[in-house]
Short mmCIF file of C-alpha atoms in Angstrom, two decimals:
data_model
loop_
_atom_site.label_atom_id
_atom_site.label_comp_id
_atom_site.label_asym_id
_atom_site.label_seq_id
_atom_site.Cartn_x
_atom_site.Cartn_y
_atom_site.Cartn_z
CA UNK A 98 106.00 86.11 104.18
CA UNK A 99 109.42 87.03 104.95
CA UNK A 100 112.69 84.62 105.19
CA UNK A 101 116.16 86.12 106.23
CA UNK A 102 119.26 83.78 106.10
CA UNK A 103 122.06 84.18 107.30
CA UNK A 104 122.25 87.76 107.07
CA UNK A 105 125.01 89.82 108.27
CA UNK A 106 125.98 93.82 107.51
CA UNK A 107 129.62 95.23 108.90
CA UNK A 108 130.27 98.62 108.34
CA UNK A 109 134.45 98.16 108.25
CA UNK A 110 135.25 96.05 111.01
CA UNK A 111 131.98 96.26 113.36
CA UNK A 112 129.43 93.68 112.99
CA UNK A 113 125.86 95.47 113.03
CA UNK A 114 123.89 92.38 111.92
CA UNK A 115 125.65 89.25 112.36
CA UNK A 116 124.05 85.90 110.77
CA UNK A 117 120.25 86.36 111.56
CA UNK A 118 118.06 83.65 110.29
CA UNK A 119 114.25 83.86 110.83
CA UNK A 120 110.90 83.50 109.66
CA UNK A 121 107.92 86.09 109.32
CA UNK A 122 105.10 84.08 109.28
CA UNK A 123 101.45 85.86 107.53
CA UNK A 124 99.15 87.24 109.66
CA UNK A 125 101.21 87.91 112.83
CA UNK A 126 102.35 91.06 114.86
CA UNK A 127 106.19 90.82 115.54
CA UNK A 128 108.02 92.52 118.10
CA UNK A 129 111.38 93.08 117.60
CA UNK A 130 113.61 94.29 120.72
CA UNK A 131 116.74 95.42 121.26
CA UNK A 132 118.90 97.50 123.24
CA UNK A 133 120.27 100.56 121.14
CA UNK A 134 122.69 100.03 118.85
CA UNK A 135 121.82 96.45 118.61
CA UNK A 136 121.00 96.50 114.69
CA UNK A 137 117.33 96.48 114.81
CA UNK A 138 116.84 99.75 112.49
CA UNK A 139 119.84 98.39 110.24
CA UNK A 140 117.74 95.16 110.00
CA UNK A 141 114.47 96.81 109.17
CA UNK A 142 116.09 99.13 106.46
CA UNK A 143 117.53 95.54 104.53
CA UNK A 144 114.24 93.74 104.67
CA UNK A 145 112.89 97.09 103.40
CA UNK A 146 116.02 97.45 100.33
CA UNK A 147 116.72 100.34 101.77
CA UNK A 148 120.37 99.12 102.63
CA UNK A 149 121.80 96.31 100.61
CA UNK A 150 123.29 93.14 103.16
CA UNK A 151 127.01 92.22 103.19
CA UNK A 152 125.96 88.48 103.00
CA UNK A 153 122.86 86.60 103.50
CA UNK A 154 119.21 86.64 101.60
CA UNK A 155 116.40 88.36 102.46
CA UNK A 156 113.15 86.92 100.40
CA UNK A 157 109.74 88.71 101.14
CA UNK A 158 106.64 86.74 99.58
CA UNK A 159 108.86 84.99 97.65
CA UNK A 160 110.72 87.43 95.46
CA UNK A 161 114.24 88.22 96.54
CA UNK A 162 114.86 92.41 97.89
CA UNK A 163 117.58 92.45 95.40
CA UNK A 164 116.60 90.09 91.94
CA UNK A 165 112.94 91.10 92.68
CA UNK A 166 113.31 94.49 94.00
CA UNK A 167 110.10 96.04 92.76
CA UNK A 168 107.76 93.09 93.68
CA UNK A 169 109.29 92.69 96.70
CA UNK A 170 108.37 96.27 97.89
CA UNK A 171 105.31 96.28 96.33
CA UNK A 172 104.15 94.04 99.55
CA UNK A 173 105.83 96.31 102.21
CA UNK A 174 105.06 99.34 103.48
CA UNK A 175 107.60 100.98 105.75
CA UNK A 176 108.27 104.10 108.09
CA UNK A 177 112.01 104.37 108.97
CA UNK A 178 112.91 105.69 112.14
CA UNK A 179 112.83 109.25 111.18
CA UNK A 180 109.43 109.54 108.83
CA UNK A 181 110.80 110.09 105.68
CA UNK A 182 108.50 113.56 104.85
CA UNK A 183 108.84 116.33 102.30
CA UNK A 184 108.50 119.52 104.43
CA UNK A 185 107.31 121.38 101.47
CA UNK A 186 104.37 119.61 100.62
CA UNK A 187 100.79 119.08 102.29
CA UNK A 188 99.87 115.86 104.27
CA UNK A 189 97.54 114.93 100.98
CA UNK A 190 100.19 116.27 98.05
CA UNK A 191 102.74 113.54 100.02
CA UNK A 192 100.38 110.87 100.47
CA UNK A 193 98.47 111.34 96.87
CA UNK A 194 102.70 111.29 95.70
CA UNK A 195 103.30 107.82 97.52
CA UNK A 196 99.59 106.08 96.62
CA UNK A 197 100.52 107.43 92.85
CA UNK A 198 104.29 105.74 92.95
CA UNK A 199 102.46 102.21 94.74
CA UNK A 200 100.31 102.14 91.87
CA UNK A 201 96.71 103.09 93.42
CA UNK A 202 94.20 103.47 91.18
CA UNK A 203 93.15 106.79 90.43
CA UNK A 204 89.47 106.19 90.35
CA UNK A 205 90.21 104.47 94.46
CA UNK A 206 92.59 107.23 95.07
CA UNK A 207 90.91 109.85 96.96
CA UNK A 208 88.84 106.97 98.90
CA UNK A 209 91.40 105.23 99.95
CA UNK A 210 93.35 107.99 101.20
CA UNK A 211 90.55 109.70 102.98
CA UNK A 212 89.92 106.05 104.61
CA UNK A 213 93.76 105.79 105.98
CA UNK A 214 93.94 109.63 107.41
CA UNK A 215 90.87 108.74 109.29
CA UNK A 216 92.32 106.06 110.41
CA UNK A 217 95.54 107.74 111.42
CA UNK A 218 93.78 110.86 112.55
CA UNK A 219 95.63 113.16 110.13
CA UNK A 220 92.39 114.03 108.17
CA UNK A 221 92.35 117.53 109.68
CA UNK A 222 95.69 118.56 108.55
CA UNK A 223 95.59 117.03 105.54
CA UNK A 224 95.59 120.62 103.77
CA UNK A 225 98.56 122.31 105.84
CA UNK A 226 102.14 121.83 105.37
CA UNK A 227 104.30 119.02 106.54
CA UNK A 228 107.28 120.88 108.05
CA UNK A 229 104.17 122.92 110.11
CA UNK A 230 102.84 119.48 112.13
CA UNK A 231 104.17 119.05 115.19
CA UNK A 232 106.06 115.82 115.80
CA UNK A 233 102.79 113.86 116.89
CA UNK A 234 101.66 114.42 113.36
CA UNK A 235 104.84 114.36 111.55
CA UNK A 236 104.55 110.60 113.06
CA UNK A 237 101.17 109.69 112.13
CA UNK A 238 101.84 111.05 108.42
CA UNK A 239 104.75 108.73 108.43
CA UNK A 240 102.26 105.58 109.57
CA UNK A 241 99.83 106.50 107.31
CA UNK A 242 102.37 106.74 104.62
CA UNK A 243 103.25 103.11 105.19
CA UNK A 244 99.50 102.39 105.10
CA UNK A 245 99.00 103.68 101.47
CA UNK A 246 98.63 101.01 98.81
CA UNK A 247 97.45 98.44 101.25
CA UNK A 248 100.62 96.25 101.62
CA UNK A 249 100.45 92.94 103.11
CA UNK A 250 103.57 93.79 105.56
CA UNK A 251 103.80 96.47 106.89
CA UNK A 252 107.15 97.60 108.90
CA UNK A 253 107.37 100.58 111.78
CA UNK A 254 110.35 101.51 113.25
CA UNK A 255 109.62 102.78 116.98
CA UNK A 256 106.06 104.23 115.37
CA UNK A 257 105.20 105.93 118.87
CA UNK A 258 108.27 107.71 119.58
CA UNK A 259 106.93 111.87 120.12
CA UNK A 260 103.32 110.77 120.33
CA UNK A 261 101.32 111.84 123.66
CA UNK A 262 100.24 108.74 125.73
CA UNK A 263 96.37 109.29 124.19
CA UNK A 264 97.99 109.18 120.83
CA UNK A 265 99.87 106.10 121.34
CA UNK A 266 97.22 104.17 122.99
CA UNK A 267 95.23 105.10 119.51
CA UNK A 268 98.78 103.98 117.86
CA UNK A 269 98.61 100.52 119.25
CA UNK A 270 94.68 100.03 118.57
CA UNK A 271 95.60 100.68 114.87
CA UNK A 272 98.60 98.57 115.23
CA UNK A 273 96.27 95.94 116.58
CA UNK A 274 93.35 95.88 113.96
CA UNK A 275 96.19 96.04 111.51
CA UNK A 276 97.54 93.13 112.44
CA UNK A 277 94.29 91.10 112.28
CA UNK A 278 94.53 91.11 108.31
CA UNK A 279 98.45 92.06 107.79
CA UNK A 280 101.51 91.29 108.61
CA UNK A 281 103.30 93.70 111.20
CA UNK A 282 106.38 94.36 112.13
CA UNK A 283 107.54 96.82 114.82
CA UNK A 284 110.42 97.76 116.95
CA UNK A 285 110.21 99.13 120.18
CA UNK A 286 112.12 100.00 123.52
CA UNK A 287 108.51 99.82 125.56
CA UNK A 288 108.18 96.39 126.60
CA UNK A 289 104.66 96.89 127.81
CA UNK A 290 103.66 98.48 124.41
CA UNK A 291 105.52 95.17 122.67
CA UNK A 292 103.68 92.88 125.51
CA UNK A 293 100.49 94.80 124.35
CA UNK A 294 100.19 94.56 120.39
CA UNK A 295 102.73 91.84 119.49
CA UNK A 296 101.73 87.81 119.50
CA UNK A 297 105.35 87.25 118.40
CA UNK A 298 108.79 88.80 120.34
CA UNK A 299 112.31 88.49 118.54
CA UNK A 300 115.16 89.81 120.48
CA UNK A 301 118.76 90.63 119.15
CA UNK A 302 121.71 91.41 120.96
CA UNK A 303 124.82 92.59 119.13
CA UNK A 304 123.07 92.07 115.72
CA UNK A 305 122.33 88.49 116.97
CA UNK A 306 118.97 86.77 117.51
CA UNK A 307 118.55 85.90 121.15
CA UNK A 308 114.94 84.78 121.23
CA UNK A 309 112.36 84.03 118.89
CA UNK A 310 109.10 82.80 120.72
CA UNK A 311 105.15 83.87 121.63
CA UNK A 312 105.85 86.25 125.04
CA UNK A 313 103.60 83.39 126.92
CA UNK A 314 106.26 81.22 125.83
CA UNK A 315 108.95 83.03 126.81
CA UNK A 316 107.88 84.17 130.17
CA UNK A 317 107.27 80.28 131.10
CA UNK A 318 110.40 79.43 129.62
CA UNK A 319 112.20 81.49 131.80
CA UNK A 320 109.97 82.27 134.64
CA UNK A 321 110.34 85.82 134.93
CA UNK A 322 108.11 88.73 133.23
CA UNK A 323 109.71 90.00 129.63
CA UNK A 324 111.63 92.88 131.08
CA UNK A 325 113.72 90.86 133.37
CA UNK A 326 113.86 88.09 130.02
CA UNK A 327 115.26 91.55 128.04
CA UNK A 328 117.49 92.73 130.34
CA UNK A 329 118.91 88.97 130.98
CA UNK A 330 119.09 88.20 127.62
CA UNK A 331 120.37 91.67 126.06
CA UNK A 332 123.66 91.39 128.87
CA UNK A 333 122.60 94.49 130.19
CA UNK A 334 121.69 93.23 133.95
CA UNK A 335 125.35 93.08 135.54
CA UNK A 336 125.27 96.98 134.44
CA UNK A 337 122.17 97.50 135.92
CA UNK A 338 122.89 96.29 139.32
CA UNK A 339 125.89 97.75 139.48
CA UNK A 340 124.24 101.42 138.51
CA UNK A 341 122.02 100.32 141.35
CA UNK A 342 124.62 99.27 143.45
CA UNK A 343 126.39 102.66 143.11
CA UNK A 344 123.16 104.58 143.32
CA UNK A 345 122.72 102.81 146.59
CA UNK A 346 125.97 103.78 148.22
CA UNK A 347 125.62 107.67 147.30
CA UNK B 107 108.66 107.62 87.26
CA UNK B 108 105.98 110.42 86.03
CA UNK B 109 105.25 110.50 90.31
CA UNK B 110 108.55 111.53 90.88
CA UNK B 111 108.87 113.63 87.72
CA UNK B 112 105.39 115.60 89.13
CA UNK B 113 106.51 115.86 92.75
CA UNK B 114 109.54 117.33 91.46
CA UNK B 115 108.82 120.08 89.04
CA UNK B 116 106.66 121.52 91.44
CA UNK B 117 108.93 121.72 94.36
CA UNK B 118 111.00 123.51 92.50
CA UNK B 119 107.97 126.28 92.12
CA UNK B 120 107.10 126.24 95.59
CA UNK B 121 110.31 127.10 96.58
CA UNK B 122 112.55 129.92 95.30
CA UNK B 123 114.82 127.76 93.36
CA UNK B 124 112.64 127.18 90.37
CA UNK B 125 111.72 131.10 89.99
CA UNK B 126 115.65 132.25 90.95
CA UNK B 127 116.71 129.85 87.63
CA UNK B 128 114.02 131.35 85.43
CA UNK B 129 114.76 134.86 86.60
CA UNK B 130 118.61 135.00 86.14
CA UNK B 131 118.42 133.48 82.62
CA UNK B 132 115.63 135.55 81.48
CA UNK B 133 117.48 138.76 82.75
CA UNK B 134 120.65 137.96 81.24
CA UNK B 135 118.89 136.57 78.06
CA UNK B 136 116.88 140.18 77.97
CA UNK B 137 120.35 142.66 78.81
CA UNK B 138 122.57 140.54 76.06
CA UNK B 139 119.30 140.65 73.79
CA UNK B 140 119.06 144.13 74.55
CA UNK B 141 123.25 144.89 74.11
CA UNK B 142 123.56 142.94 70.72
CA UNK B 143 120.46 143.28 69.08
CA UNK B 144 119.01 146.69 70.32
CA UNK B 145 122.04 148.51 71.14
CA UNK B 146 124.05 147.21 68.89
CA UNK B 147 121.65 146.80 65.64
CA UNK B 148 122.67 142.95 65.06
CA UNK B 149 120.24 141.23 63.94
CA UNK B 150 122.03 137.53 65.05
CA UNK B 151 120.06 136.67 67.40
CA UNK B 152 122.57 133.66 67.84
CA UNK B 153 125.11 135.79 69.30
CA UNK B 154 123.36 137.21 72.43
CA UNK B 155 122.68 133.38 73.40
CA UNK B 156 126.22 132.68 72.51
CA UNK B 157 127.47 135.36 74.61
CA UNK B 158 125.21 134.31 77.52
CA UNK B 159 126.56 130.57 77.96
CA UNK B 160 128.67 131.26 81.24
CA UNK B 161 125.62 132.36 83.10
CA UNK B 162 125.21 128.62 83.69
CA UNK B 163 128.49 128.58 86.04
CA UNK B 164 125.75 130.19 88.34
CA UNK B 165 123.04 128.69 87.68
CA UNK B 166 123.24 125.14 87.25
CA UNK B 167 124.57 124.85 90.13
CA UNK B 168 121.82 126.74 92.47
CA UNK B 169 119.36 124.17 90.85
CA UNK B 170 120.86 121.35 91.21
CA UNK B 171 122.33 121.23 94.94
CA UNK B 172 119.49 119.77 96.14
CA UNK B 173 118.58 117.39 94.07
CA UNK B 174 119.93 114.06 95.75
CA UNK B 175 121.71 115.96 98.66
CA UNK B 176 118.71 117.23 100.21
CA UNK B 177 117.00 114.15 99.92
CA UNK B 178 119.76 112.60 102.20
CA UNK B 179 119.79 114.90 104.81
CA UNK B 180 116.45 115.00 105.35
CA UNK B 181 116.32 111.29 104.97
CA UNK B 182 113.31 111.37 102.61
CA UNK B 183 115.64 109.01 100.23
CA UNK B 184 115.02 106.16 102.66
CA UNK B 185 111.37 107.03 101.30
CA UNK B 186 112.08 106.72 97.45
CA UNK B 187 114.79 103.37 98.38
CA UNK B 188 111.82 101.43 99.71
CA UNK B 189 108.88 102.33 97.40
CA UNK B 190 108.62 99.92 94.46
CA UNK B 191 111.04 102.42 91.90
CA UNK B 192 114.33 101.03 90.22
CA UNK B 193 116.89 103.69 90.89
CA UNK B 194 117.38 104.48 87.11
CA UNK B 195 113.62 105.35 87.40
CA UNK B 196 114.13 107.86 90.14
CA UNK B 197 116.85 109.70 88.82
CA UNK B 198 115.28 110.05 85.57
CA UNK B 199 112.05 111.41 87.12
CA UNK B 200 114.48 113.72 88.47
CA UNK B 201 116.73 114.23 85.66
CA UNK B 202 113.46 115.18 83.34
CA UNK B 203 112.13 117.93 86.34
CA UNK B 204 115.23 119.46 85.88
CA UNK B 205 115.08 119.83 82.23
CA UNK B 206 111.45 120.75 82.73
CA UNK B 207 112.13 123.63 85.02
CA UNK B 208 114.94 124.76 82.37
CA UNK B 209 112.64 124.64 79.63
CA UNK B 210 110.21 126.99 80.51
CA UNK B 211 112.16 130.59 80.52
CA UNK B 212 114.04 128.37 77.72
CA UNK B 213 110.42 128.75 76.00
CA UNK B 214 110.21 131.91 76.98
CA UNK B 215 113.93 133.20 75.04
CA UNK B 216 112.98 131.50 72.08
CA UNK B 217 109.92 133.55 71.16
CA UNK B 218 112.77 136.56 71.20
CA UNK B 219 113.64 135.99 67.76
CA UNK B 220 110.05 135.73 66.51
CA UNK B 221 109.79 139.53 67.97
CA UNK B 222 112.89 140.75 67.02
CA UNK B 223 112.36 139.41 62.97
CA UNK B 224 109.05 141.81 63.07
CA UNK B 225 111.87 144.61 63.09
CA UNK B 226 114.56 143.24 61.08
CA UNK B 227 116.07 140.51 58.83
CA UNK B 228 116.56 137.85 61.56
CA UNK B 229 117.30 133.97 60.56
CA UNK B 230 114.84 132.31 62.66
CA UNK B 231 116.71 129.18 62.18
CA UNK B 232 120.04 129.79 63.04
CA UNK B 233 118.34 131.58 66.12
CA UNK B 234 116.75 128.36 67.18
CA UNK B 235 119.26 126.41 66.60
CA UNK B 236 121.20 128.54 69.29
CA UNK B 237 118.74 128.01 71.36
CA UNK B 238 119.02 124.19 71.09
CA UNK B 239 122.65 124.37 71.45
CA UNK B 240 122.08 126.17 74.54
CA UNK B 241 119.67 123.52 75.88
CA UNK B 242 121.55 120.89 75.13
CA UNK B 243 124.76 122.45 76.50
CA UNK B 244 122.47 123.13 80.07
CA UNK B 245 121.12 119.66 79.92
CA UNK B 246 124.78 118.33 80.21
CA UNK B 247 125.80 120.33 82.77
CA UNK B 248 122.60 119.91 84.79
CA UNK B 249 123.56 116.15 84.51
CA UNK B 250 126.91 116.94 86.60
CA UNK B 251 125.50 118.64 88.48
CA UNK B 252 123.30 116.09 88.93
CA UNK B 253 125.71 113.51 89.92
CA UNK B 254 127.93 115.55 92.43
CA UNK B 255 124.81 116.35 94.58
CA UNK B 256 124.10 112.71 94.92
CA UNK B 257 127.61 112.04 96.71
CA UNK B 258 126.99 114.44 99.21
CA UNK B 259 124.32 115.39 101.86
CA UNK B 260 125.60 118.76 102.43
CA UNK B 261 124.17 121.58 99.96
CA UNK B 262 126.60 124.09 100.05
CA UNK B 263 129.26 121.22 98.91
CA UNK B 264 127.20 120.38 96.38
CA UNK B 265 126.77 124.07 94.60
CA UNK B 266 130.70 124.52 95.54
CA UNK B 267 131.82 121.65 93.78
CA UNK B 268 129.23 121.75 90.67
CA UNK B 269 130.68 125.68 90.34
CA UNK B 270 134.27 124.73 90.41
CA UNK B 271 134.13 121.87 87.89
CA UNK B 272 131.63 123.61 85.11
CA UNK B 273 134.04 126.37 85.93
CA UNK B 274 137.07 123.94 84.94
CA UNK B 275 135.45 123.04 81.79
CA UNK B 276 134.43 126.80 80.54
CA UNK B 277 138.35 127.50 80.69
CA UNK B 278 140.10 124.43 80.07
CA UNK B 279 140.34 125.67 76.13
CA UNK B 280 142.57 128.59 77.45
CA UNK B 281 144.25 125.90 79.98
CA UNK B 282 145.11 123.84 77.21
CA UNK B 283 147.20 126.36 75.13
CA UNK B 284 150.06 126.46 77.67
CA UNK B 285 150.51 122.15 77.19
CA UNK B 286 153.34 121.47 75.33
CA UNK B 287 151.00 118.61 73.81
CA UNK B 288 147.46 117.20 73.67
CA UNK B 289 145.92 120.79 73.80
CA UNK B 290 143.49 120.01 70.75
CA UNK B 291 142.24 117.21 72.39
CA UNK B 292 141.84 119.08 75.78
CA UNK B 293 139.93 121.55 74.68
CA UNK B 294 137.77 119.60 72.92
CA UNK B 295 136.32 118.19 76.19
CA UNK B 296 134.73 121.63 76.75
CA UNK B 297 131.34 121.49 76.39
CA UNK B 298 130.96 125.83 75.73
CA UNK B 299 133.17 124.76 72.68
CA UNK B 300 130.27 122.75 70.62
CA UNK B 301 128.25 126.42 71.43
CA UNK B 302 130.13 128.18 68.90
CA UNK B 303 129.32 126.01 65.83
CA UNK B 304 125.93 126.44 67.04
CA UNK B 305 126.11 129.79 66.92
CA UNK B 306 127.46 129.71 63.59
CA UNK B 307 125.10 128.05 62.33
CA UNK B 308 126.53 125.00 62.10
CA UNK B 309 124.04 121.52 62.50
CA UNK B 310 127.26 119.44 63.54
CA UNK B 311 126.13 115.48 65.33
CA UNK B 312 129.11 114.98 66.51
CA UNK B 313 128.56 117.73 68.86
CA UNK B 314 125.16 116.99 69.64
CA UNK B 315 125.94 113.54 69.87
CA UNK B 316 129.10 114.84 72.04
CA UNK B 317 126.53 116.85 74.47
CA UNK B 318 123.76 114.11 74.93
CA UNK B 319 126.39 111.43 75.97
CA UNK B 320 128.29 113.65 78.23
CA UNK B 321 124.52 113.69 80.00
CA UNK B 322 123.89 110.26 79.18
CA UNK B 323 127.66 109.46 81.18
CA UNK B 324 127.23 111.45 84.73
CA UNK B 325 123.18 109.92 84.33
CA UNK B 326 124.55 106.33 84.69
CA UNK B 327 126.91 107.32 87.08
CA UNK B 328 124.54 109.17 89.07
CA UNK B 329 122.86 105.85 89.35
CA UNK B 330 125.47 103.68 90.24
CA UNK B 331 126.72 106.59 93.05
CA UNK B 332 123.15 105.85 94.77
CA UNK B 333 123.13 102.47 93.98
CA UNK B 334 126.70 102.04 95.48
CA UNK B 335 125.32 104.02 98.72
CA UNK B 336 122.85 101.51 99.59
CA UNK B 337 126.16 99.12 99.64
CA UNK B 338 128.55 100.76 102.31
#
């Protein structure tokens, strides 16, 4: 569905993405890892056209981001890592707004919509005020925003960051069903939420991919559960031990 | 397009921004109405809305701050980059709410003549044409306006900078008479100036012309100041 090459982005002299090639295969729940900073949301926002890459191609269902730009998007839907919301409209003005840019038929509008805030859970705000929701909302209006127009891939950037934990184990169960007839991709710093939902893990480091495997494979590759895999693979264990280390001597 | 357009005229009228535009023109459009034609028993229309041009120093600028630059600081543009819209497409949406929202008290000043000729001997269409001048002249300025809120996130820049440079261009005629050279052609880059032969009466294209590309200009580069964001 989606093919990167080679794709790098510096802002001046730092490398946030440097040379990522990979695959997004149909059908599939990715999980894509990093430690802060690492250039997962920079990633997400290029295979979205949101940012534009210093070199490299980013082809999604076969159209190019840039030559193809409106096709391309046509198949994604997205939520950047802060939900991109109009305070001063209701949850259905903003959503009604997004299906009505996507395309969605009138006559399937109001359908449609009512199916994905039921889905979401939003369906008994959907009359108040955006900049009124509190951020559990604010974050479901953003997923369900994504939803609208029924993409085939559909990208969240840490989606469960401010829920409660009931609201993200209803998060992942919609993640879940999603991802038995879309493509998903989502970016996380819970491991157990990635080890949960995803049936595909890429890591990057740096802005470089340092695994791209199943998490069965990856555990028996390297014999240790997927946070010790992170940690190892990320560089950040000689830092850990040595916070340990000093935590252990105070 | 007509999404954006939508979305966009309305948020102007459910905030104060919308209503604070319509309200300032409409009172200075009735006081100069009131001092020329009332007051003053003139019955040119044409030179109350002549008179009234520099009330878009203020103006313009308080509705179009936000336009791009509020969009960027609350991130929603991340929103319009990744739903299937060229960019020319969303800032024309946008361009045409802003013209909306200045054609309705724009509606609203042009029935003035109509009430004023039921007491006197007014030329409706010298009056009108005023009125189109006037349009025209706001629809360029709302352009740069326009394009300096979408190279900045912060509002108040946005307003500041819009003011200074529509300020620039109501006095560069008087700026120009102290060059030794060139003045003509200075002060010919004023918009206000192509007001006058409005105001007189005068159906000149080459000003219209003049006040449609200026607006067509800051458009594309509006365009290519969003486009070039995505780059950096």
């Amino acid at each position: 569905m989606i093919e990167v090459n080679n794709l790098c982005k510096n802002y001046g002299i730092h490398n946030a993405v440097d040379n990522l090639t990979f695959t997004i295969e149909k059908g599939k729940v990715y999980g894509f890892l990093g430690p802060n900073g690492a250039g997962k949301s920079t990633t997400m926002n290029i295979l979205t056209g949101c940012l534009a890459a210093t070199s490299g191609q980013v082809t999604v269902g076969g159209f190019d981001i840039y030559e193809d730009a409106v096709k391309a998007k046509k198949l994604i839907g997205y939520l950047p890592e802060l939900p991109p919301l109009y305070h001063d409209m209701t949850v259905i003005d903003y959503l009604k707004f997004v299906a009505e840019v996507k395309g969605v038929k009138k006559s399937e509008m109001s359908e449609k919509l009512a199916d994905i805030m039921e889905k979401t859970q939003i369906a008994d705000v959907s009359g108040r005020l955006i900049k009124n929701l509190s951020k559990g909302y604010k974050q479901r209006v953003g997923i369900a925003q994504a939803l609208v127009g029924d993409p085939e891939i559909i990208i969240l950037d840490e989606p469960t960051v401010g829920l409660d934990p009931a609201q993200i184990i209803e998060i992942r169960e919609l993640i879940k069903n999603l991802g038995e007839d879309h493509t998903v991709i989502l970016s996380s710093h819970i491991l157990s939420e990635i080890r949960a939902v995803c049936n595909h893990i890429l890591i990057i480091s740096h802005g470089k991919l340092v695994a791209n495997d199943t998490p069965e494979n990856l555990e028996a590759e390297h014999g240790a559960d997927l946070e010790t895999i992170f940690l190892r693979l990320t560089g950040a264990v000689p830092e850990v031990q040595e916070v340990t280390e000093d935590a252990g001597n105070i | 397009m007509l999404a954006i357009f939508k979305r966009e005229f309305k948020s102007y009228f459910t905030s104060m921004t919308g209503y604070a535009f319509a309200a300032f023109l409409l009172l200075f459009a009735g006081i100069y109405t009131m001092s020329v034609c009332l007051v003053g028993y003139f019955a040119n229309f044409e030179y109350a809305i002549g008179n009234m041009t520099f009330i878009f120093l203020l103006i313009v600028p308080i509705l179009t701050m936000k336009v791009f630059a509020e969009e960027r600081k609350q991130k929603t543009d991340q929103l319009l980059y990744a739903l299937p819209l060229s960019m020319t497409k969303i800032v024309a949406g946008k361009y045409l709410a802003l013209l909306g929202v200045m054609l309705v008290p724009i509606a609203v000043i042009s029935v003035y003549p109509l009430i004023l000729s039921m007491y006197g001997n007014v030329s409706l269409k010298i009056s009108l044409l005023a009125v189109f001048g006037f349009f025209l002249l706001g629809a360029a300025l709302i352009s740069i306006g326009m394009f300096i809120s979408s190279m900045t996130e912060s509002l108040p820049m946005a307003a500041g900078i819009s003011f200074l440079v529509i300020l620039l261009n109501y006095f560069l005629p008087s700026f120009a008479t102290y060059l030794p050279a060139g003045s003509e052609l200075l002060s010919s880059l004023s918009l206000f100036n192509c007001m006058d032969d409005f105001v007189y009466g005068l159906f000149d294209l080459g000003n219209i012309v003049f006040l449609i590309s200026v607006a067509g200009l800051f458009f594309f580069l509006t365009v290519q100041s969003l486009e070039k964001r995505r780059w950096s």
